[in-house]
């Protein structure tokens, strides 16, 4: 068993195709096919199942993939550990929920690039559950999320509290109290979103009934509000992109508790120079 074979397993599992994995690994498909057959012979089990024109990882393959990702991540950590004087470099994969990615994060990405030009930073967005899954499988080095849900493999630190504001079209009737929302339409992310949970908890506390329509995009939600189709409860940081181009009114209520934003990483990797530098920058600029 060789590290190159583990990389092949990871690439084929992620792409579902030997041809695409070969492009990613800069080798010929036949090499991957032969090396995977050798590995399956050594393990005495099939790692992949033919699914149409592609490949689907088998149950045994899922188990082996988890170990492969951990081994490859530890190899990278070992290289960094013996080069303690090195400046941050290489690829840094960061995930973020959309409100962070489009709100307070862009200026920090630019600053990080200026400080550490040898780091290639890749940013992906997703729900907090998707980001946790990617972190647990070492597909991300860190992520910004708006939940505090302990996970066995993950560690976390609080960064800042994001105020929540009720947003409506500026021409709509003013919202002076939660009762003014009775029977109104609100656009929010689908169930499971921490901002939606905060809204539902707040409305229940005031015995207010509304119609909630779910869209998985702040851009779509704000556009609907701007068009006068309804309202939303949004993190204040995400609104700065839209205020200049849309007639929006913001309403703040004392009993709307802010949402804590946290930076999360896989604690199996104790030292990651680029990740640690990024986390330090987050604390400097956003930390409480």
GROMACS .gro file of C-alpha atoms in nm:
model
  288
    1UNK     CA    1   0.000   0.000   0.000
    2UNK     CA    2   0.141   0.337  -0.105
    3UNK     CA    3   0.045   0.698  -0.050
    4UNK     CA    4  -0.012   0.741  -0.422
    5UNK     CA    5  -0.280   0.471  -0.407
    6UNK     CA    6  -0.452   0.648  -0.117
    7UNK     CA    7  -0.456   0.968  -0.323
    8UNK     CA    8  -0.613   0.776  -0.610
    9UNK     CA    9  -0.886   0.636  -0.385
   10UNK     CA   10  -0.962   0.986  -0.257
   11UNK     CA   11  -0.969   1.137  -0.607
   12UNK     CA   12  -1.192   0.868  -0.755
   13UNK     CA   13  -1.428   0.887  -0.456
   14UNK     CA   14  -1.462   1.264  -0.495
   15UNK     CA   15  -1.501   1.271  -0.874
   16UNK     CA   16  -1.685   0.941  -0.930
   17UNK     CA   17  -1.471   0.886  -1.238
   18UNK     CA   18  -1.128   0.739  -1.310
   19UNK     CA   19  -1.088   0.976  -1.607
   20UNK     CA   20  -1.156   1.287  -1.397
   21UNK     CA   21  -0.938   1.155  -1.117
   22UNK     CA   22  -0.656   1.105  -1.369
   23UNK     CA   23  -0.688   1.469  -1.479
   24UNK     CA   24  -0.676   1.580  -1.116
   25UNK     CA   25  -0.369   1.368  -1.039
   26UNK     CA   26  -0.196   1.435  -1.373
   27UNK     CA   27  -0.162   1.071  -1.474
   28UNK     CA   28  -0.317   0.834  -1.726
   29UNK     CA   29  -0.644   0.654  -1.639
   30UNK     CA   30  -0.492   0.310  -1.695
   31UNK     CA   31  -0.241   0.378  -1.417
   32UNK     CA   32  -0.521   0.448  -1.169
   33UNK     CA   33  -0.717   0.144  -1.283
   34UNK     CA   34  -0.419  -0.089  -1.238
   35UNK     CA   35  -0.312   0.060  -0.904
   36UNK     CA   36  -0.664   0.037  -0.761
   37UNK     CA   37  -0.691  -0.327  -0.871
   38UNK     CA   38  -0.362  -0.398  -0.695
   39UNK     CA   39  -0.486  -0.226  -0.381
   40UNK     CA   40  -0.819  -0.410  -0.384
   41UNK     CA   41  -0.629  -0.737  -0.425
   42UNK     CA   42  -0.411  -0.650  -0.127
   43UNK     CA   43  -0.714  -0.558   0.085
   44UNK     CA   44  -0.926  -0.849  -0.036
   45UNK     CA   45  -1.230  -0.631  -0.104
   46UNK     CA   46  -1.380  -0.402  -0.368
   47UNK     CA   47  -1.347  -0.031  -0.298
   48UNK     CA   48  -1.571   0.088  -0.582
   49UNK     CA   49  -1.888  -0.030  -0.756
   50UNK     CA   50  -1.969   0.039  -1.118
   51UNK     CA   51  -2.263   0.286  -1.138
   52UNK     CA   52  -2.360   0.360  -1.498
   53UNK     CA   53  -2.061   0.529  -1.659
   54UNK     CA   54  -1.906   0.620  -1.327
   55UNK     CA   55  -1.795   0.459  -1.005
   56UNK     CA   56  -1.960   0.462  -0.665
   57UNK     CA   57  -1.763   0.391  -0.352
   58UNK     CA   58  -1.851   0.064  -0.179
   59UNK     CA   59  -1.931   0.028   0.194
   60UNK     CA   60  -1.581  -0.109   0.255
   61UNK     CA   61  -1.449   0.172   0.037
   62UNK     CA   62  -1.618   0.430   0.262
   63UNK     CA   63  -1.437   0.287   0.562
   64UNK     CA   64  -1.105   0.277   0.380
   65UNK     CA   65  -1.155   0.631   0.245
   66UNK     CA   66  -1.191   0.766   0.598
   67UNK     CA   67  -0.855   0.616   0.696
   68UNK     CA   68  -0.697   0.734   0.371
   69UNK     CA   69  -0.804   1.094   0.430
   70UNK     CA   70  -0.669   1.083   0.785
   71UNK     CA   71  -0.336   0.933   0.672
   72UNK     CA   72  -0.289   1.189   0.395
   73UNK     CA   73  -0.377   1.474   0.630
   74UNK     CA   74  -0.126   1.345   0.888
   75UNK     CA   75   0.143   1.320   0.620
   76UNK     CA   76   0.087   1.687   0.536
   77UNK     CA   77   0.101   1.773   0.907
   78UNK     CA   78   0.426   1.579   0.947
   79UNK     CA   79   0.585   1.779   0.665
   80UNK     CA   80   0.480   2.105   0.828
   81UNK     CA   81   0.598   1.990   1.172
   82UNK     CA   82   0.960   1.942   1.064
   83UNK     CA   83   0.967   2.277   0.886
   84UNK     CA   84   0.872   2.506   1.173
   85UNK     CA   85   1.053   2.809   1.029
   86UNK     CA   86   0.864   2.797   0.702
   87UNK     CA   87   0.624   3.073   0.609
   88UNK     CA   88   0.263   2.963   0.548
   89UNK     CA   89   0.232   2.818   0.200
   90UNK     CA   90   0.044   2.561  -0.003
   91UNK     CA   91  -0.332   2.520  -0.035
   92UNK     CA   92  -0.566   2.636   0.240
   93UNK     CA   93  -0.926   2.518   0.204
   94UNK     CA   94  -1.172   2.730   0.402
   95UNK     CA   95  -1.548   2.686   0.419
   96UNK     CA   96  -1.810   2.938   0.529
   97UNK     CA   97  -2.182   2.977   0.551
   98UNK     CA   98  -2.307   3.221   0.289
   99UNK     CA   99  -2.373   3.507   0.531
  100UNK     CA  100  -2.006   3.504   0.637
  101UNK     CA  101  -1.869   3.447   0.287
  102UNK     CA  102  -2.061   3.742   0.147
  103UNK     CA  103  -2.056   3.963   0.454
  104UNK     CA  104  -1.751   4.021   0.672
  105UNK     CA  105  -1.510   3.772   0.515
  106UNK     CA  106  -1.411   3.923   0.175
  107UNK     CA  107  -1.186   4.202   0.315
  108UNK     CA  108  -1.008   3.946   0.532
  109UNK     CA  109  -0.946   3.717   0.236
  110UNK     CA  110  -0.779   4.005   0.054
  111UNK     CA  111  -0.567   4.091   0.359
  112UNK     CA  112  -0.465   3.729   0.408
  113UNK     CA  113  -0.352   3.708   0.046
  114UNK     CA  114  -0.142   4.021   0.090
  115UNK     CA  115   0.020   3.887   0.406
  116UNK     CA  116   0.079   3.533   0.279
  117UNK     CA  117   0.104   3.533  -0.103
  118UNK     CA  118   0.250   3.180  -0.099
  119UNK     CA  119  -0.082   3.040   0.023
  120UNK     CA  120  -0.346   2.945  -0.233
  121UNK     CA  121  -0.670   3.000  -0.045
  122UNK     CA  122  -0.979   2.815  -0.168
  123UNK     CA  123  -1.318   2.922  -0.030
  124UNK     CA  124  -1.633   2.712  -0.051
  125UNK     CA  125  -1.979   2.785   0.089
  126UNK     CA  126  -2.233   2.547   0.234
  127UNK     CA  127  -2.468   2.482   0.521
  128UNK     CA  128  -2.314   2.421   0.863
  129UNK     CA  129  -2.388   2.047   0.837
  130UNK     CA  130  -2.217   2.025   0.497
  131UNK     CA  131  -1.913   2.213   0.628
  132UNK     CA  132  -1.888   1.987   0.934
  133UNK     CA  133  -1.894   1.683   0.706
  134UNK     CA  134  -1.614   1.826   0.492
  135UNK     CA  135  -1.405   1.908   0.800
  136UNK     CA  136  -1.446   1.561   0.948
  137UNK     CA  137  -1.317   1.407   0.625
  138UNK     CA  138  -1.024   1.653   0.598
  139UNK     CA  139  -1.163   1.809   0.279
  140UNK     CA  140  -1.157   2.150   0.451
  141UNK     CA  141  -0.895   2.295   0.683
  142UNK     CA  142  -1.134   2.526   0.866
  143UNK     CA  143  -1.480   2.678   0.845
  144UNK     CA  144  -1.691   2.967   0.974
  145UNK     CA  145  -2.031   2.860   1.104
  146UNK     CA  146  -2.317   3.006   1.306
  147UNK     CA  147  -2.391   2.708   1.530
  148UNK     CA  148  -2.234   2.566   1.844
  149UNK     CA  149  -2.291   2.195   1.789
  150UNK     CA  150  -2.007   1.989   1.942
  151UNK     CA  151  -1.858   1.728   1.708
  152UNK     CA  152  -1.618   1.450   1.819
  153UNK     CA  153  -1.339   1.537   1.573
  154UNK     CA  154  -1.382   1.915   1.565
  155UNK     CA  155  -1.262   2.200   1.780
  156UNK     CA  156  -1.395   2.557   1.769
  157UNK     CA  157  -1.344   2.909   1.894
  158UNK     CA  158  -1.590   3.198   1.908
  159UNK     CA  159  -1.513   3.497   1.685
  160UNK     CA  160  -1.789   3.755   1.701
  161UNK     CA  161  -2.161   3.804   1.759
  162UNK     CA  162  -2.365   3.887   1.451
  163UNK     CA  163  -2.665   4.119   1.520
  164UNK     CA  164  -2.994   4.015   1.363
  165UNK     CA  165  -3.219   4.275   1.202
  166UNK     CA  166  -3.565   4.257   1.055
  167UNK     CA  167  -3.557   4.381   0.695
  168UNK     CA  168  -3.849   4.513   0.492
  169UNK     CA  169  -3.910   4.721   0.184
  170UNK     CA  170  -3.869   5.088   0.275
  171UNK     CA  171  -4.216   5.166   0.133
  172UNK     CA  172  -4.389   4.904   0.347
  173UNK     CA  173  -4.570   4.991   0.670
  174UNK     CA  174  -4.321   5.030   0.956
  175UNK     CA  175  -4.269   4.739   1.195
  176UNK     CA  176  -4.290   4.887   1.543
  177UNK     CA  177  -4.340   4.562   1.734
  178UNK     CA  178  -4.340   4.187   1.666
  179UNK     CA  179  -4.722   4.200   1.652
  180UNK     CA  180  -4.694   4.398   1.329
  181UNK     CA  181  -4.567   4.078   1.165
  182UNK     CA  182  -4.888   3.885   1.224
  183UNK     CA  183  -4.994   3.702   0.905
  184UNK     CA  184  -4.704   3.855   0.707
  185UNK     CA  185  -4.477   3.665   0.465
  186UNK     CA  186  -4.113   3.622   0.561
  187UNK     CA  187  -3.839   3.482   0.338
  188UNK     CA  188  -3.578   3.271   0.519
  189UNK     CA  189  -3.337   2.986   0.456
  190UNK     CA  190  -3.488   2.635   0.476
  191UNK     CA  191  -3.523   2.448   0.805
  192UNK     CA  192  -3.204   2.388   1.002
  193UNK     CA  193  -3.068   2.738   0.944
  194UNK     CA  194  -2.972   2.902   1.278
  195UNK     CA  195  -3.114   3.236   1.160
  196UNK     CA  196  -3.447   3.072   1.083
  197UNK     CA  197  -3.447   2.903   1.424
  198UNK     CA  198  -3.384   3.241   1.588
  199UNK     CA  199  -3.678   3.390   1.398
  200UNK     CA  200  -3.912   3.104   1.487
  201UNK     CA  201  -3.812   3.122   1.856
  202UNK     CA  202  -3.869   3.499   1.861
  203UNK     CA  203  -4.209   3.475   1.691
  204UNK     CA  204  -4.321   3.195   1.923
  205UNK     CA  205  -4.222   3.404   2.225
  206UNK     CA  206  -4.455   3.680   2.103
  207UNK     CA  207  -4.729   3.439   1.982
  208UNK     CA  208  -4.705   3.571   1.626
  209UNK     CA  209  -4.798   3.359   1.323
  210UNK     CA  210  -4.637   3.424   0.984
  211UNK     CA  211  -4.587   3.244   0.652
  212UNK     CA  212  -4.224   3.146   0.600
  213UNK     CA  213  -4.097   3.077   0.247
  214UNK     CA  214  -3.758   2.905   0.225
  215UNK     CA  215  -3.484   3.003  -0.022
  216UNK     CA  216  -3.123   2.888   0.011
  217UNK     CA  217  -2.971   3.219  -0.100
  218UNK     CA  218  -2.943   3.553   0.074
  219UNK     CA  219  -2.933   3.722  -0.266
  220UNK     CA  220  -3.271   3.577  -0.361
  221UNK     CA  221  -3.416   3.654  -0.018
  222UNK     CA  222  -3.303   4.018  -0.022
  223UNK     CA  223  -3.427   4.062  -0.380
  224UNK     CA  224  -3.773   3.937  -0.276
  225UNK     CA  225  -3.777   4.179   0.018
  226UNK     CA  226  -3.661   4.464  -0.203
  227UNK     CA  227  -3.946   4.388  -0.443
  228UNK     CA  228  -4.195   4.421  -0.158
  229UNK     CA  229  -4.295   4.052  -0.154
  230UNK     CA  230  -4.228   4.013   0.218
  231UNK     CA  231  -3.968   4.057   0.493
  232UNK     CA  232  -3.674   3.868   0.636
  233UNK     CA  233  -3.460   3.836   0.947
  234UNK     CA  234  -3.099   3.868   0.836
  235UNK     CA  235  -2.751   3.894   0.987
  236UNK     CA  236  -2.652   4.260   0.970
  237UNK     CA  237  -2.318   4.185   0.806
  238UNK     CA  238  -2.479   4.039   0.494
  239UNK     CA  239  -2.691   4.347   0.426
  240UNK     CA  240  -2.406   4.584   0.342
  241UNK     CA  241  -2.389   4.437  -0.010
  242UNK     CA  242  -2.748   4.532  -0.081
  243UNK     CA  243  -2.827   4.856   0.100
  244UNK     CA  244  -2.693   5.088  -0.171
  245UNK     CA  245  -2.892   4.920  -0.450
  246UNK     CA  246  -3.216   4.838  -0.272
  247UNK     CA  247  -3.462   5.043  -0.070
  248UNK     CA  248  -3.449   4.845   0.253
  249UNK     CA  249  -3.560   4.940   0.602
  250UNK     CA  250  -3.394   4.778   0.905
  251UNK     CA  251  -3.567   4.720   1.238
  252UNK     CA  252  -3.385   4.619   1.555
  253UNK     CA  253  -3.547   4.463   1.860
  254UNK     CA  254  -3.381   4.428   2.199
  255UNK     CA  255  -3.496   4.069   2.251
  256UNK     CA  256  -3.352   3.947   1.920
  257UNK     CA  257  -3.034   3.783   2.042
  258UNK     CA  258  -2.726   3.797   1.813
  259UNK     CA  259  -2.583   3.479   1.663
  260UNK     CA  260  -2.230   3.379   1.759
  261UNK     CA  261  -1.999   3.304   1.465
  262UNK     CA  262  -1.730   3.043   1.525
  263UNK     CA  263  -1.421   2.916   1.348
  264UNK     CA  264  -1.411   2.534   1.344
  265UNK     CA  265  -1.131   2.294   1.249
  266UNK     CA  266  -1.043   1.925   1.270
  267UNK     CA  267  -0.846   1.874   1.591
  268UNK     CA  268  -0.681   1.559   1.454
  269UNK     CA  269  -0.449   1.800   1.270
  270UNK     CA  270  -0.276   1.984   1.553
  271UNK     CA  271  -0.052   2.207   1.342
  272UNK     CA  272  -0.134   2.367   1.010
  273UNK     CA  273   0.072   2.679   0.944
  274UNK     CA  274  -0.163   2.841   0.692
  275UNK     CA  275  -0.478   2.750   0.886
  276UNK     CA  276  -0.332   2.882   1.210
  277UNK     CA  277  -0.230   3.208   1.041
  278UNK     CA  278  -0.580   3.248   0.901
  279UNK     CA  279  -0.736   3.178   1.241
  280UNK     CA  280  -0.509   3.440   1.397
  281UNK     CA  281  -0.617   3.697   1.139
  282UNK     CA  282  -0.982   3.618   1.210
  283UNK     CA  283  -0.923   3.678   1.579
  284UNK     CA  284  -0.739   4.003   1.514
  285UNK     CA  285  -1.011   4.148   1.292
  286UNK     CA  286  -1.330   3.983   1.416
  287UNK     CA  287  -1.255   3.841   1.761
  288UNK     CA  288  -1.448   3.953   2.064
   0.00000   0.00000   0.00000
